Coordinates of C-alpha atoms in Angstrom, one line a residue:
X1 CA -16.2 21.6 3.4
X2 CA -15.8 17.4 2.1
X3 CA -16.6 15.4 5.3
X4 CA -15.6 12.0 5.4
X5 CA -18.2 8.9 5.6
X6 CA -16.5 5.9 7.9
X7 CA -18.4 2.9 6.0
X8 CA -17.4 -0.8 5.8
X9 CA -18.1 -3.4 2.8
X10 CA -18.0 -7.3 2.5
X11 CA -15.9 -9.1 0.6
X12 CA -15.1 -12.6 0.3
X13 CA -12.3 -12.7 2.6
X14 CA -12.4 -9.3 4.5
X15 CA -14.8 -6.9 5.8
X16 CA -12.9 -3.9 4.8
X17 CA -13.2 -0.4 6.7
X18 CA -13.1 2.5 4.4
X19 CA -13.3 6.3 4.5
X20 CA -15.0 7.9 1.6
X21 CA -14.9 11.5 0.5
X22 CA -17.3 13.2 -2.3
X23 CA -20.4 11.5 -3.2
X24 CA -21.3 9.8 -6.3
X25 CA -22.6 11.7 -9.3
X26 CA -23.2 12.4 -12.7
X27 CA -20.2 13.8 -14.3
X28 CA -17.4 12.9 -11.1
X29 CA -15.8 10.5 -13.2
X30 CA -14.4 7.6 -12.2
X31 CA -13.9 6.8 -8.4
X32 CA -10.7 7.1 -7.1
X33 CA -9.1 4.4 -4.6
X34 CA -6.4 5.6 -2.4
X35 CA -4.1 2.6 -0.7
X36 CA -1.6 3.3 3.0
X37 CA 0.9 1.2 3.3
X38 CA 3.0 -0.5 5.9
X39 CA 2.7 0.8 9.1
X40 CA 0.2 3.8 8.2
X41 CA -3.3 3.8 7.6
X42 CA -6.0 6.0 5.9
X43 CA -4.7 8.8 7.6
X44 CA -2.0 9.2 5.4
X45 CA -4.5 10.5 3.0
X46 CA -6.8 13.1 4.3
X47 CA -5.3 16.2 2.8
X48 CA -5.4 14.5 -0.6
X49 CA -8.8 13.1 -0.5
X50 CA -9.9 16.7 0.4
X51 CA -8.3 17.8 -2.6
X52 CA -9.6 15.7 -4.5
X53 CA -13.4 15.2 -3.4
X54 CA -13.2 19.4 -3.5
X55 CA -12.3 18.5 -7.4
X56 CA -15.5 16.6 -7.4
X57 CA -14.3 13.3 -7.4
X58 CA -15.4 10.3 -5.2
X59 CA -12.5 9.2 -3.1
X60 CA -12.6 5.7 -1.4
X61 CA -10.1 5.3 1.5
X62 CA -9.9 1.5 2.7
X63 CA -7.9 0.4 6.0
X64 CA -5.3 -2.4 4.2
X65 CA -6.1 -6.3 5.8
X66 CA -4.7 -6.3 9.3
X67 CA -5.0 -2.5 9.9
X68 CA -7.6 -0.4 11.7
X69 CA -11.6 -1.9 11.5
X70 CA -10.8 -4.5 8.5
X71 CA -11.2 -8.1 9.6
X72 CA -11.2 -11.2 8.8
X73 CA -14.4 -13.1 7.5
X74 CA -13.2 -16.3 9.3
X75 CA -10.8 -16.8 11.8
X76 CA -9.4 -20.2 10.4
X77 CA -8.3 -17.9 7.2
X78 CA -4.9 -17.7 6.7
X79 CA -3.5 -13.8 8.0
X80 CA -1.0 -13.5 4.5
X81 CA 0.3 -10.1 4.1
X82 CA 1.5 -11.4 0.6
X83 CA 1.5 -9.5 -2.6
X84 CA -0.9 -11.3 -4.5
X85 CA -3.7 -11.1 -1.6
X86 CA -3.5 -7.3 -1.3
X87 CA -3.9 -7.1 -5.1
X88 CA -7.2 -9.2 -5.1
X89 CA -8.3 -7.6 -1.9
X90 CA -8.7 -4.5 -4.2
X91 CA -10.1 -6.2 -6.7
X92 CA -12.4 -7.5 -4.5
X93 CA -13.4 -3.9 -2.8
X94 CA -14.3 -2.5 -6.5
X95 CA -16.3 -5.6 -6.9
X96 CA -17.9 -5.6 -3.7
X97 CA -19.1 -1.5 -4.4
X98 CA -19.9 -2.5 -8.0
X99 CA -17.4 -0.2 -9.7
X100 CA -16.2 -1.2 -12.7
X101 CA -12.9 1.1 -13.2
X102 CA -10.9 3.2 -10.8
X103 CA -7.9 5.1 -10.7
X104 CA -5.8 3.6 -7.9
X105 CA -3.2 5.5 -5.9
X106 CA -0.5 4.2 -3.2
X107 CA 2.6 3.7 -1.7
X108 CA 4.2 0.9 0.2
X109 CA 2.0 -1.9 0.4
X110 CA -0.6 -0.1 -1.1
X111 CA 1.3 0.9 -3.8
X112 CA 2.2 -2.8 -4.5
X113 CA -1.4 -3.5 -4.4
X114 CA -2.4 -1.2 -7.4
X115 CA 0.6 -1.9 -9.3
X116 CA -0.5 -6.0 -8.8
X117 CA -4.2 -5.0 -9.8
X118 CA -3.3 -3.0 -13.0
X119 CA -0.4 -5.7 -14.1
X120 CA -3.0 -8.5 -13.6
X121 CA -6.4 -6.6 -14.0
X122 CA -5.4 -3.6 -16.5
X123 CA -9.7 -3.2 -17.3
X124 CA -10.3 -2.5 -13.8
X125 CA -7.7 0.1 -13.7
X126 CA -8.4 4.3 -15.4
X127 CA -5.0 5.3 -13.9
X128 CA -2.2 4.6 -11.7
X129 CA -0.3 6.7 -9.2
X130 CA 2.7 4.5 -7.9
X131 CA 4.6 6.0 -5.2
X132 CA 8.2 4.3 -5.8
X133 CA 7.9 2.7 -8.9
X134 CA 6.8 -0.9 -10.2
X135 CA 6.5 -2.5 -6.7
X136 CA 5.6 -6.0 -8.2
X137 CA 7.9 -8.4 -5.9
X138 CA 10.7 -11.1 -7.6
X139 CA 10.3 -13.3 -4.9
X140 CA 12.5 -15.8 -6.9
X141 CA 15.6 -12.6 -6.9
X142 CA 14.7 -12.0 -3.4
X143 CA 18.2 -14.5 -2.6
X144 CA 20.4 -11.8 -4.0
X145 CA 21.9 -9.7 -1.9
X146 CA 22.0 -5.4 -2.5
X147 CA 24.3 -2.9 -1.1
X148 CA 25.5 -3.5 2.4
X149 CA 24.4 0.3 2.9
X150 CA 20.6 -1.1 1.1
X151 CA 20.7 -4.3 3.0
X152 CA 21.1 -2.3 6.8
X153 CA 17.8 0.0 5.4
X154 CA 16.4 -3.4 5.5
X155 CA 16.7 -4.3 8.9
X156 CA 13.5 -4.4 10.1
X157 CA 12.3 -7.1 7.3
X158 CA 15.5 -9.2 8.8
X159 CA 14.3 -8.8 12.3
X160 CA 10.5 -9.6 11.3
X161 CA 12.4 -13.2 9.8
X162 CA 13.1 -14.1 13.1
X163 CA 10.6 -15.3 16.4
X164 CA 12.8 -12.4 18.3
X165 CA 11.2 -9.7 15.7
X166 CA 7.7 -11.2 16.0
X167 CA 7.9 -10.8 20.0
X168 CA 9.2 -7.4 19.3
X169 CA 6.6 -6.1 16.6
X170 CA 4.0 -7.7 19.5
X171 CA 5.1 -6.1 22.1
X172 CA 6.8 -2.8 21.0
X173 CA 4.6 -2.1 17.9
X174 CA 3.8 1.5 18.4
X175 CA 7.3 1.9 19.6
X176 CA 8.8 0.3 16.6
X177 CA 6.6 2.0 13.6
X178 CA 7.2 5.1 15.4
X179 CA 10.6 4.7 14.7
X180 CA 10.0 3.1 11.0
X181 CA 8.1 6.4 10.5
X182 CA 10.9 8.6 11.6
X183 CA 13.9 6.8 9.8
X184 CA 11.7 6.8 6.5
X185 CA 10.7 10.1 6.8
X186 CA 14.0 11.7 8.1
X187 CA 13.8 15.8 6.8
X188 CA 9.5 15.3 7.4
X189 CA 9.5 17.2 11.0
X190 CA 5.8 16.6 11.4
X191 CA 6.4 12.4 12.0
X192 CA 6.5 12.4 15.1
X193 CA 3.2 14.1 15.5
X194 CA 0.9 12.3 13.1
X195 CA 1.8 9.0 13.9
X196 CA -0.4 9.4 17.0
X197 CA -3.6 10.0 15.0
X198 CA -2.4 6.5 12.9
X199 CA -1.0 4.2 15.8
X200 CA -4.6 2.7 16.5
X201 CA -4.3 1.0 13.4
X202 CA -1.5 -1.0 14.7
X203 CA -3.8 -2.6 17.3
X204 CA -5.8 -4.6 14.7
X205 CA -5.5 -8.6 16.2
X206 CA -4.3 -9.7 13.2
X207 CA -1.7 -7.1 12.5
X208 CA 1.5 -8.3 13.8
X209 CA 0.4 -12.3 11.6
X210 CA -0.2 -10.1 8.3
X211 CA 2.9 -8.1 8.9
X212 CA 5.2 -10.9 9.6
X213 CA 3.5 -13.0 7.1
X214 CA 4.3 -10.2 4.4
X215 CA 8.0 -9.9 5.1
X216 CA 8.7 -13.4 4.9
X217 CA 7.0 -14.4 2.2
X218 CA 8.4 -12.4 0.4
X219 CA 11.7 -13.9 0.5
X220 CA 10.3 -17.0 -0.2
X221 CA 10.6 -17.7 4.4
X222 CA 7.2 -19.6 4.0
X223 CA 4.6 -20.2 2.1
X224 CA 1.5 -18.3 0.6
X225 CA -2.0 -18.5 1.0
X226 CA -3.1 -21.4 -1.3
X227 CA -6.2 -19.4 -2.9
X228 CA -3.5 -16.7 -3.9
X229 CA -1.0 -18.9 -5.7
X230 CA -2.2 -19.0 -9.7
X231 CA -1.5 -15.3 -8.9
X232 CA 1.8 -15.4 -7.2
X233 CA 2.4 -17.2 -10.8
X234 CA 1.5 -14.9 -13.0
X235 CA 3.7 -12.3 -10.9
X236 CA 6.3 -14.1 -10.8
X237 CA 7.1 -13.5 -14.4
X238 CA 7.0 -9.6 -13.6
X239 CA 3.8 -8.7 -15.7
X240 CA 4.4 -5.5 -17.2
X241 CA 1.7 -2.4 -16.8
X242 CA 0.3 -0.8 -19.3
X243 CA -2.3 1.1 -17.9
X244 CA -2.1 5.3 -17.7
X245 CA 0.8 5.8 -14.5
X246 CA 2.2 8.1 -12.5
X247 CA 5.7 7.1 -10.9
X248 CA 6.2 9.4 -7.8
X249 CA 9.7 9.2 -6.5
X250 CA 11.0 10.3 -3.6
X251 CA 14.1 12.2 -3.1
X252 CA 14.5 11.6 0.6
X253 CA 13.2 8.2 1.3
X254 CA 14.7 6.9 4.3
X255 CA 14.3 2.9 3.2
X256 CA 14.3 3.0 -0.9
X257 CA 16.9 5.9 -2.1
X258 CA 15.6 7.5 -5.2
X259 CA 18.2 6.0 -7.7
X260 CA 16.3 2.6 -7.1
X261 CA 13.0 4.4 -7.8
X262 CA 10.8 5.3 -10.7
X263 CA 12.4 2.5 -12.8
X264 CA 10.2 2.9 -16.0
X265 CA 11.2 -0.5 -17.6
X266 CA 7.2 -2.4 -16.6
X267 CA 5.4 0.8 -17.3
X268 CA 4.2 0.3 -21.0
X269 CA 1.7 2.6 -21.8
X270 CA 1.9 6.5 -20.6
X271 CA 3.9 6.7 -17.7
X272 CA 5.3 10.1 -16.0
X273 CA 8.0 10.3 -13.7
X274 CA 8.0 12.7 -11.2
X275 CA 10.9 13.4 -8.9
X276 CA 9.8 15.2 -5.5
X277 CA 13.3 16.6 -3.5
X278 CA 13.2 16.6 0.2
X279 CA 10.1 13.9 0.1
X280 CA 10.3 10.7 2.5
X281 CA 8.5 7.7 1.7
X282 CA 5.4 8.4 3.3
X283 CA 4.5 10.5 0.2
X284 CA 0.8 11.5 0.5
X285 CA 1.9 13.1 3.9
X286 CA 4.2 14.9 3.2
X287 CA 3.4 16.3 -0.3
X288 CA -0.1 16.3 -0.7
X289 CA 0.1 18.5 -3.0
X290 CA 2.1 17.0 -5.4
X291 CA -0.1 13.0 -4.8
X292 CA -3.5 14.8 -5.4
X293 CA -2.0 16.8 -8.9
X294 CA -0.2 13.1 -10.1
X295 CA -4.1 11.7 -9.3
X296 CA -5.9 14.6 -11.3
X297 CA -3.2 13.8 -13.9
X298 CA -4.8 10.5 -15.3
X299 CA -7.8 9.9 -17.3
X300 CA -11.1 10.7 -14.8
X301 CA -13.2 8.3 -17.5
X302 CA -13.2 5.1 -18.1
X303 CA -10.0 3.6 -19.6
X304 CA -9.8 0.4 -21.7
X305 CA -6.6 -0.7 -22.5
X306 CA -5.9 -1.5 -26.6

């Protein structure tokens, strides 16, 4: 049986809680970094990781910043939920545990943190595994408007625009992901369940900051984290990836419907698409299965790109 190890490193912003599955060895290949998004947490991903880690590879599960055990180094630091930070929060994590190259694997935010570390950072990246496609935001585009039936999926990012949605992520938070999860997730009968064994997450005291922060920004509400920006540059011209990927897509996401998914158009080096039917957006929940094969997919050695 793979037991997880609840460890925690430092980094130069964060202290970042992680779960970690195998242990590492001669032959495992390279480690394999698995990012929750927004509202979940590493819980999302302990049928995978066992997978995994029972396929002899070292799994590293961190808690994104503002969820679970991660903090903040110091409390005058800016609580930015943007793009670029989660992107060199991950850089930051491999540095911080000395590894070189990883294959990263998320969804939601954390799928928009791999996709930002192998657009910017392609050495540091084996392989990809993108639930959703390239998740990169145009904050410039972010002023256009989608379908009305798009733009009411969306309502919770309007109401997180206003004080009112603050208040109400403050003081109905587990009552408000609860319902995220359900509407995301809507033919997963086993979201009302497991949300319990995630909801502590959502206690974090910088949590509702991050959150809001995130949602704002990007729509270009307010502005970034100064330290961040050079990135929020260099993403802003929508940096393609060229790195070995895996687009998971989702045929019964509750927020994204698939035929806004698994756009291949960034992806410029080997890049599978792989449509799952029935699947909600919390996609290493539901299908385990099918996020621990798209994982065991890429290249378990180091990868350099040409």
């Amino acid at each position: 049986m793979i037991f997880r190890a609840q460890k925690s490193v430092t980094t130069p912003v964060l202290d970042i809680a992680y779960e970690q599955f195998g242990e590492f060895a001669a032959g495992a290949g390279v480690p394999v970094v698995l990012l929750h998004g927004f509202p979940y947490d590493v819980r999302a991903f302990d049928e995978v990781a066992a997978r995994l880690a029972a396929r002899g590879r070292v799994v590293l599960v961190p808690y994104l910043r503002g969820c679970g055990p991660t903090a903040f180094r110091d409390g005058g630091t800016m609580r930015s939920g943007q793009q670029a930070a989660l992107g060199q929060d991950l850089v930051d994590f491999l540095d911080a545990l000395g590894i070189g190259r990883a294959v990263v694997a998320g969804y939601d935010w954390g799928g928009r943190a791999a996709c930002v570390a192998a657009a910017l950072w392609p050495g540091r990246v084996a392989g990809l595994v993108t639930g959703g496609g390239y998740l990169v935001q145009d904050i410039a585009g972010s002023v256009e408007p989608v379908s009305p039936e798009a733009e009411r999926n969306l309502w919770y990012q309007h109401y997180f625009h206003s004080e009112r949605g603050r208040r109400g992520l403050e003081r109905n938070r587990e009552e408000l992901c609860a319902l995220l999860w359900r509407l995301w997730s809507p033919t997963w009968a086993g979201a009302g369940e497991e949300f319990g064994a995630s909801a502590a997450s959502l206690h974090n005291p910088d949590f509702v900051d991050v959150v809001v922060h995130s949602y704002r920004h990007r729509f270009g509400l307010v502005a970034g984290d100064p330290r961040y920006q050079a990135l929020e540059d260099r993403l802003a011209a929508g940096p393609p990836i060229a790195v070995p990927t895996v687009v998971l897509v989702s045929g019964a996401d509750g927020v994204n419907p698939a035929d806004v998914q698994g756009d291949t158009g960034r992806f410029r080096g080997p890049c599978e698409v792989t449509v799952l039917p029935g699947i909600g957006h919390n996609v290493p929940q539901e299908a385990p299965g099918a996020f621990a094969d798209a994982v065991l997919a890429l290249p378990s050695q180091a990868w350099s790109p040409a």
